[in-house]
Amino acid sequence: MFSVTVRDHMMIAHSLRGEVFGPAQRLHGATYVVDATFRRASLDADGIVVDIGRAAQALSAVVGELSYRNLDDDAALAGTNTTTEVLARFVADRLADRVRAGDLGDGARELDGLVVTLRESHVAWASYERSL
Amino acid sequence: MFSVTVRDHMMIAHSLRGEVFGPAQRLHGATYVVDATFRRASLDADGIVVDIGRAAQALSAVVGELSYRNLDDDAALAGTNTTTEVLARFVADRLADRVRAGDLGDGARELDGLVVTLRESHVAWASYERSL
Amino acid sequence: MFSVTVRDHMMIAHSLRGEVFGPAQRLHGATYVVDATFRRASLDADGIVVDIGRAAQALSAVVGELSYRNLDDDAALAGTNTTTEVLARFVADRLADRVRAGDLGDGARELDGLVVTLRESHVAWASYERSL
Amino acid sequence: MFSVTVRDHMMIAHSLRGEVFGPAQRLHGATYVVDATFRRASLDADGIVVDIGRAAQALSAVVGELSYRNLDDDAALAGTNTTTEVLARFVADRLADRVRAGDLGDGARELDGLVVTLRESHVAWASYERSL
Amino acid sequence: MFSVTVRDHMMIAHSLRGEVFGPAQRLHGATYVVDATFRRASLDADGIVVDIGRAAQALSAVVGELSYRNLDDDAALAGTNTTTEVLARFVADRLADRVRAGDLGDGARELDGLVVTLRESHVAWASYERSL
Amino acid sequence: MFSVTVRDHMMIAHSLRGEVFGPAQRLHGATYVVDATFRRASLDADGIVVDIGRAAQALSAVVGELSYRNLDDDAALAGTNTTTEVLARFVADRLADRVRAGDLGDGARELDGLVVTLRESHVAWASYERSL
C-alpha cells in the first residue's frame, strides 16, 4: 500500500456545546495543521499515488472555505459540534467530493482511501480515516 | 475510523539485559515522549472519541508512576527487560485498565483500540497497538 | 550566556483591525504554541538558570488567563490589536511581572532577559525579546 | 502489534518524466528524511522487535547507496521514474532483501512487515507498506 | 526587539567544489526548508513587524527563482560554491533587495535586520544574519 | 554572521542534588537531543563556516563520552550537579577544546563562538553560548 500526504493549515473560531468541554464551551479558536493522506494499492503509469500539486490545491481549497471564520456562524456546520474529530471528517468528506468530481485528475478515482489529521497543538491531534 | 492522540513524557533510568543491547546494558536513561492514540469507529453524542481532558489526565497518571525513577528498582517491572517496545505495551495496558475502570468516562468503554508510541530520540521510536 | 526554555500553548479567538490583515479582520482564532526563554549570564548555586517547575507554572498561569477566550472581549486587551507580535510582548511582560513578584523564586531576580515566541502555525511565528 | 522505527536521510538529484510533474521535470534534487518502521506481532526473548542498532545500520547502508548521487544516472533505477512513492518502495524492498539475508539478525526473520516513509519537505511525504 | 518568521522550501540540484565536501562533490541535491526572520525594534501602527502575507510572498518569490533547478547551471550563481551557508546569504540578500524595493510595504523599510536559516536535513542547518 | 548547526543525542542516567529539583533528586534519566551551533563572521575559501562532517564527528565524540552512562559515577563530573544547563556548558567546553586542538580543521580556529542546546523533552530545553 502506498500513500502521499500534503500539509496545510486553517485558523478558526468556534465554541463547543456540552459540559464535557469545560472552558472550551466559551468562544475561543484554534490553528489546525491539517495533513491529508491519500492511499492507493498501486501506482499509476507516472509512478505516483496522486498529482501532488492538485492534491495540495484541493486541500488548500477545502481548508480555505473554513479559514479565518467563526464556525459557529457557518451555515454548512449549523447544529454541528465542531470538535477536532468532526472537523477531520468534514475535511475528509469534502476532499472525497473533490476526488469524485475529478478535481484531482482522472487517476485519483483509483484512490482507495483518505486519512485526515488535524493537529490542534503540540500535544493533541485527531484523525479520521475513510475509504474512497 | 476516528482517533484522538494526546502527548506527554517521562524521564527514567534503566539498564537492559542481553548482548544485543551493547552499551545500553550499562545503567543509563531516557526521555520518552509518549503519544497515546485512542481509536473508535464512531463518535459519541458530543462528537468526540473520548474526553480529551480525561485522556490527558489518564496518560499523565500512567507516565507519572514511572517518571523520575530507576526502572531497575521498580517492583512492577521486576524481571522485565524495559525496552522501548515493552514500555510502550506497559503504558498501553495501564491505559486500558483505566479505560475499563471508567476513569476516562462511561463513553470511553466504546473505544475500539489504543496505540502507544514512545519516542526515545529524534531518530528512534517504538509503538504498541492493542484492541480494547 | 545560559538560557532555559519551557513550552505551553493557548487557544483563542480574535479579530484584527486594519486592511493589512485581509481575511484575518474577520473573527477567527489561533492556537499559539508558546516558548518562554529565560536568559542569565551565570548559573545559581544549584547549577540552574531558573527553577524550571516554577517557570512552567508561571507560563501556564499567564497563558491560562488568555486561553479559551475571545480576546476581542478581554478588558486587559481593549483597544489593542492582538497580533502575534503584540501577544508575544503581552506574555513576556506578564512573565516579567511574575519574576519581579518573586513567583519564580528569589534567584529568578538574577535573570537578565526573556524571549517569548508564539508559533501560530507550522509556517509562521513571532518573538519578543526584553531585558529583566 | 509492535513496531520500531529508525530515521536517516539521503540527498539526491533527479528529474521526473511526465507532464504531471511540471517544473519537477527539470533536473533538481531533494533531501529525503527516511523513516523505516519494522512491524512484528510479538516480541523476541530480549523484548524487542528487532536489533535497533542493526536496523539503523541496514537503513544507513540502503540510503548510502543512493546518497549524493544523480539518480538519473543510477543503473539500478534506469527507466524508473524516481518519484517519492517509487523511492519509498525501493528503500523498503532493499531493506526486505537485507532482512531475508540475515543482516538484521536471525530474529528479524520473524518480522511481519515494513513501512518506509520519505519526507521530502515540511509539507509533503510518501509511504510504502509491505509484508515480509 | 520583535521578530516575525515565515517558512517555505526549495528543492535543488548542485555539486560542491573542494575536497572538504567528500561525496558531496558529486552532483546531488537537497530540499532546503527556509525560515526568513524579520527583526524590528518597535511595532508599526498596526501592531506588526511586517505584513506577513507580503513577507511570505517575497520569500516564495525568492526561493521560486532557485526551485526545481540545477544550481550548477544558474547564471546568478556562476563561480559560486552553493553551500548551505552561501545559499542562506543569497536568499537573505535577495529578500533585502525586495525590502528596499518596497515589495514588503513602506513600513518594512523600518526593519532592522534579517535572519535566513536553511534546514538541509533533520540533523543539519545553516543561518545567515544581516542588518537592513 | 553565519552559523552551522549539527544535531546528535545522548541517553544518560543521573540524579540532581537540591530541594528545588523535587522528584528529580531520585536517580532517573534523560535523552538529550543536542544541537551544536558554530558561529563565524565570514566564510572560508570553500564557502563554509566549518567542515560539517568534522563538526558532526566532534559532536558525536563528545556526546559519546557521556552516552549510556550514569553521570553520578562519572569522574569528570564528580561534585557537579548535572543539570541540563551544566551539561550544555560541558558539551560546549569539550567542543571548544576540540576546535582549539585542530580536530575540526585549521579553518575552525576562525570560529567566533559556539552555542549548545540540549532538548530534554518536547516542552523543555537549555542552551549555553560562549565565544571561541
PDB file of N, CA and C in Angstrom, chain A residues 58-103:
ATOM      1  N   ALA A  58      -6.364  21.022  -3.771  1.00  0.00           N
ATOM      2  CA  ALA A  58      -7.671  20.610  -3.256  1.00  0.00           C
ATOM      3  C   ALA A  58      -7.724  20.818  -1.743  1.00  0.00           C
ATOM      4  N   LEU A  59      -6.660  20.444  -1.061  1.00  0.00           N
ATOM      5  CA  LEU A  59      -6.643  20.635   0.400  1.00  0.00           C
ATOM      6  C   LEU A  59      -6.702  22.122   0.736  1.00  0.00           C
ATOM      7  N   SER A  60      -5.956  22.931  -0.013  1.00  0.00           N
ATOM      8  CA  SER A  60      -5.962  24.373   0.225  1.00  0.00           C
ATOM      9  C   SER A  60      -7.371  24.938   0.019  1.00  0.00           C
ATOM     10  N   ALA A  61      -8.065  24.456  -0.997  1.00  0.00           N
ATOM     11  CA  ALA A  61      -9.419  24.947  -1.270  1.00  0.00           C
ATOM     12  C   ALA A  61     -10.366  24.551  -0.132  1.00  0.00           C
ATOM     13  N   VAL A  62     -10.248  23.327   0.344  1.00  0.00           N
ATOM     14  CA  VAL A  62     -11.156  22.859   1.406  1.00  0.00           C
ATOM     15  C   VAL A  62     -10.898  23.619   2.701  1.00  0.00           C
ATOM     16  N   VAL A  63      -9.640  23.761   3.109  1.00  0.00           N
ATOM     17  CA  VAL A  63      -9.388  24.492   4.362  1.00  0.00           C
ATOM     18  C   VAL A  63      -9.673  25.982   4.170  1.00  0.00           C
ATOM     19  N   GLY A  64      -9.537  26.478   2.929  1.00  0.00           N
ATOM     20  CA  GLY A  64      -9.832  27.880   2.652  1.00  0.00           C
ATOM     21  C   GLY A  64     -11.289  28.236   2.892  1.00  0.00           C
ATOM     22  N   GLU A  65     -12.184  27.263   2.724  1.00  0.00           N
ATOM     23  CA  GLU A  65     -13.618  27.528   2.975  1.00  0.00           C
ATOM     24  C   GLU A  65     -13.896  27.745   4.465  1.00  0.00           C
ATOM     25  N   LEU A  66     -13.027  27.241   5.315  1.00  0.00           N
ATOM     26  CA  LEU A  66     -13.239  27.355   6.763  1.00  0.00           C
ATOM     27  C   LEU A  66     -12.345  28.427   7.388  1.00  0.00           C
ATOM     28  N   SER A  67     -11.264  28.783   6.709  1.00  0.00           N
ATOM     29  CA  SER A  67     -10.223  29.631   7.305  1.00  0.00           C
ATOM     30  C   SER A  67     -10.712  31.036   7.624  1.00  0.00           C
ATOM     31  N   TYR A  68     -10.187  31.583   8.727  1.00  0.00           N
ATOM     32  CA  TYR A  68     -10.490  32.955   9.124  1.00  0.00           C
ATOM     33  C   TYR A  68     -11.995  33.166   9.284  1.00  0.00           C
ATOM     34  N   ARG A  69     -12.649  32.153   9.872  1.00  0.00           N
ATOM     35  CA  ARG A  69     -14.085  32.238  10.112  1.00  0.00           C
ATOM     36  C   ARG A  69     -14.403  31.823  11.545  1.00  0.00           C
ATOM     37  N   ASN A  70     -15.605  32.265  11.976  1.00  0.00           N
ATOM     38  CA  ASN A  70     -16.198  31.772  13.220  1.00  0.00           C
ATOM     39  C   ASN A  70     -17.125  30.628  12.833  1.00  0.00           C
ATOM     40  N   LEU A  71     -16.743  29.409  13.114  1.00  0.00           N
ATOM     41  CA  LEU A  71     -17.517  28.256  12.642  1.00  0.00           C
ATOM     42  C   LEU A  71     -18.913  28.218  13.268  1.00  0.00           C
ATOM     43  N   ASP A  72     -19.108  28.911  14.379  1.00  0.00           N
ATOM     44  CA  ASP A  72     -20.447  28.965  14.989  1.00  0.00           C
ATOM     45  C   ASP A  72     -21.451  29.633  14.045  1.00  0.00           C
ATOM     46  N   ASP A  73     -20.964  30.421  13.097  1.00  0.00           N
ATOM     47  CA  ASP A  73     -21.837  31.146  12.163  1.00  0.00           C
ATOM     48  C   ASP A  73     -21.846  30.529  10.772  1.00  0.00           C
ATOM     49  N   ASP A  74     -21.212  29.350  10.607  1.00  0.00           N
ATOM     50  CA  ASP A  74     -21.069  28.767   9.276  1.00  0.00           C
ATOM     51  C   ASP A  74     -22.282  27.885   8.982  1.00  0.00           C
ATOM     52  N   ALA A  75     -23.032  28.249   7.922  1.00  0.00           N
ATOM     53  CA  ALA A  75     -24.278  27.532   7.609  1.00  0.00           C
ATOM     54  C   ALA A  75     -24.020  26.041   7.370  1.00  0.00           C
ATOM     55  N   ALA A  76     -22.902  25.712   6.737  1.00  0.00           N
ATOM     56  CA  ALA A  76     -22.618  24.310   6.415  1.00  0.00           C
ATOM     57  C   ALA A  76     -22.398  23.474   7.668  1.00  0.00           C
ATOM     58  N   LEU A  77     -22.138  24.144   8.797  1.00  0.00           N
ATOM     59  CA  LEU A  77     -21.847  23.427  10.043  1.00  0.00           C
ATOM     60  C   LEU A  77     -22.927  23.683  11.099  1.00  0.00           C
ATOM     61  N   ALA A  78     -24.048  24.281  10.705  1.00  0.00           N
ATOM     62  CA  ALA A  78     -25.103  24.618  11.678  1.00  0.00           C
ATOM     63  C   ALA A  78     -25.563  23.359  12.406  1.00  0.00           C
ATOM     64  N   GLY A  79     -25.700  23.475  13.713  1.00  0.00           N
ATOM     65  CA  GLY A  79     -26.173  22.349  14.512  1.00  0.00           C
ATOM     66  C   GLY A  79     -25.134  21.278  14.752  1.00  0.00           C
ATOM     67  N   THR A  80     -23.875  21.555  14.290  1.00  0.00           N
ATOM     68  CA  THR A  80     -22.795  20.575  14.441  1.00  0.00           C
ATOM     69  C   THR A  80     -21.853  21.022  15.554  1.00  0.00           C
ATOM     70  N   ASN A  81     -21.442  20.109  16.402  1.00  0.00           N
ATOM     71  CA  ASN A  81     -20.397  20.405  17.370  1.00  0.00           C
ATOM     72  C   ASN A  81     -19.071  20.272  16.634  1.00  0.00           C
ATOM     73  N   THR A  82     -18.378  21.384  16.426  1.00  0.00           N
ATOM     74  CA  THR A  82     -17.192  21.354  15.551  1.00  0.00           C
ATOM     75  C   THR A  82     -15.936  20.935  16.318  1.00  0.00           C
ATOM     76  N   THR A  83     -16.005  19.723  16.890  1.00  0.00           N
ATOM     77  CA  THR A  83     -14.830  19.160  17.553  1.00  0.00           C
ATOM     78  C   THR A  83     -13.748  18.876  16.510  1.00  0.00           C
ATOM     79  N   THR A  84     -12.536  18.626  16.988  1.00  0.00           N
ATOM     80  CA  THR A  84     -11.434  18.308  16.078  1.00  0.00           C
ATOM     81  C   THR A  84     -11.765  17.057  15.267  1.00  0.00           C
ATOM     82  N   GLU A  85     -12.392  16.078  15.922  1.00  0.00           N
ATOM     83  CA  GLU A  85     -12.781  14.843  15.225  1.00  0.00           C
ATOM     84  C   GLU A  85     -13.777  15.133  14.107  1.00  0.00           C
ATOM     85  N   VAL A  86     -14.801  15.950  14.426  1.00  0.00           N
ATOM     86  CA  VAL A  86     -15.835  16.271  13.436  1.00  0.00           C
ATOM     87  C   VAL A  86     -15.236  17.055  12.271  1.00  0.00           C
ATOM     88  N   LEU A  87     -14.329  17.978  12.579  1.00  0.00           N
ATOM     89  CA  LEU A  87     -13.704  18.764  11.505  1.00  0.00           C
ATOM     90  C   LEU A  87     -12.796  17.891  10.644  1.00  0.00           C
ATOM     91  N   ALA A  88     -12.146  16.907  11.248  1.00  0.00           N
ATOM     92  CA  ALA A  88     -11.318  15.986  10.457  1.00  0.00           C
ATOM     93  C   ALA A  88     -12.199  15.246   9.447  1.00  0.00           C
ATOM     94  N   ARG A  89     -13.385  14.799   9.914  1.00  0.00           N
ATOM     95  CA  ARG A  89     -14.302  14.111   8.989  1.00  0.00           C
ATOM     96  C   ARG A  89     -14.820  15.066   7.929  1.00  0.00           C
ATOM     97  N   PHE A  90     -15.118  16.294   8.328  1.00  0.00           N
ATOM     98  CA  PHE A  90     -15.630  17.287   7.380  1.00  0.00           C
ATOM     99  C   PHE A  90     -14.617  17.533   6.257  1.00  0.00           C
ATOM    100  N   VAL A  91     -13.366  17.740   6.636  1.00  0.00           N
ATOM    101  CA  VAL A  91     -12.322  17.973   5.629  1.00  0.00           C
ATOM    102  C   VAL A  91     -12.160  16.746   4.739  1.00  0.00           C
ATOM    103  N   ALA A  92     -12.179  15.550   5.341  1.00  0.00           N
ATOM    104  CA  ALA A  92     -12.017  14.322   4.561  1.00  0.00           C
ATOM    105  C   ALA A  92     -13.181  14.155   3.579  1.00  0.00           C
ATOM    106  N   ASP A  93     -14.392  14.420   4.030  1.00  0.00           N
ATOM    107  CA  ASP A  93     -15.555  14.237   3.148  1.00  0.00           C
ATOM    108  C   ASP A  93     -15.534  15.244   1.997  1.00  0.00           C
ATOM    109  N   ARG A  94     -15.115  16.469   2.289  1.00  0.00           N
ATOM    110  CA  ARG A  94     -15.014  17.457   1.211  1.00  0.00           C
ATOM    111  C   ARG A  94     -13.922  17.080   0.205  1.00  0.00           C
ATOM    112  N   LEU A  95     -12.829  16.534   0.707  1.00  0.00           N
ATOM    113  CA  LEU A  95     -11.784  16.075  -0.213  1.00  0.00           C
ATOM    114  C   LEU A  95     -12.303  14.916  -1.054  1.00  0.00           C
ATOM    115  N   ALA A  96     -13.065  14.016  -0.439  1.00  0.00           N
ATOM    116  CA  ALA A  96     -13.630  12.881  -1.182  1.00  0.00           C
ATOM    117  C   ALA A  96     -14.559  13.380  -2.289  1.00  0.00           C
ATOM    118  N   ASP A  97     -15.347  14.423  -1.991  1.00  0.00           N
ATOM    119  CA  ASP A  97     -16.212  15.020  -3.029  1.00  0.00           C
ATOM    120  C   ASP A  97     -15.374  15.498  -4.210  1.00  0.00           C
ATOM    121  N   ARG A  98     -14.241  16.135  -3.895  1.00  0.00           N
ATOM    122  CA  ARG A  98     -13.393  16.664  -4.963  1.00  0.00           C
ATOM    123  C   ARG A  98     -12.716  15.545  -5.753  1.00  0.00           C
ATOM    124  N   VAL A  99     -12.351  14.471  -5.069  1.00  0.00           N
ATOM    125  CA  VAL A  99     -11.795  13.320  -5.791  1.00  0.00           C
ATOM    126  C   VAL A  99     -12.839  12.794  -6.777  1.00  0.00           C
ATOM    127  N   ARG A 100     -14.065  12.590  -6.299  1.00  0.00           N
ATOM    128  CA  ARG A 100     -15.145  12.063  -7.160  1.00  0.00           C
ATOM    129  C   ARG A 100     -15.462  13.011  -8.312  1.00  0.00           C
ATOM    130  N   ALA A 101     -15.337  14.325  -8.049  1.00  0.00           N
ATOM    131  CA  ALA A 101     -15.653  15.315  -9.094  1.00  0.00           C
ATOM    132  C   ALA A 101     -14.532  15.422 -10.136  1.00  0.00           C
ATOM    133  N   GLY A 102     -13.426  14.723  -9.900  1.00  0.00           N
ATOM    134  CA  GLY A 102     -12.331  14.752 -10.865  1.00  0.00           C
ATOM    135  C   GLY A 102     -11.341  15.888 -10.661  1.00  0.00           C
ATOM    136  N   ASP A 103     -11.467  16.622  -9.557  1.00  0.00           N
ATOM    137  CA  ASP A 103     -10.572  17.765  -9.328  1.00  0.00           C
ATOM    138  C   ASP A 103      -9.120  17.351  -9.139  1.00  0.00           C
TER     139      ASP A 103
END
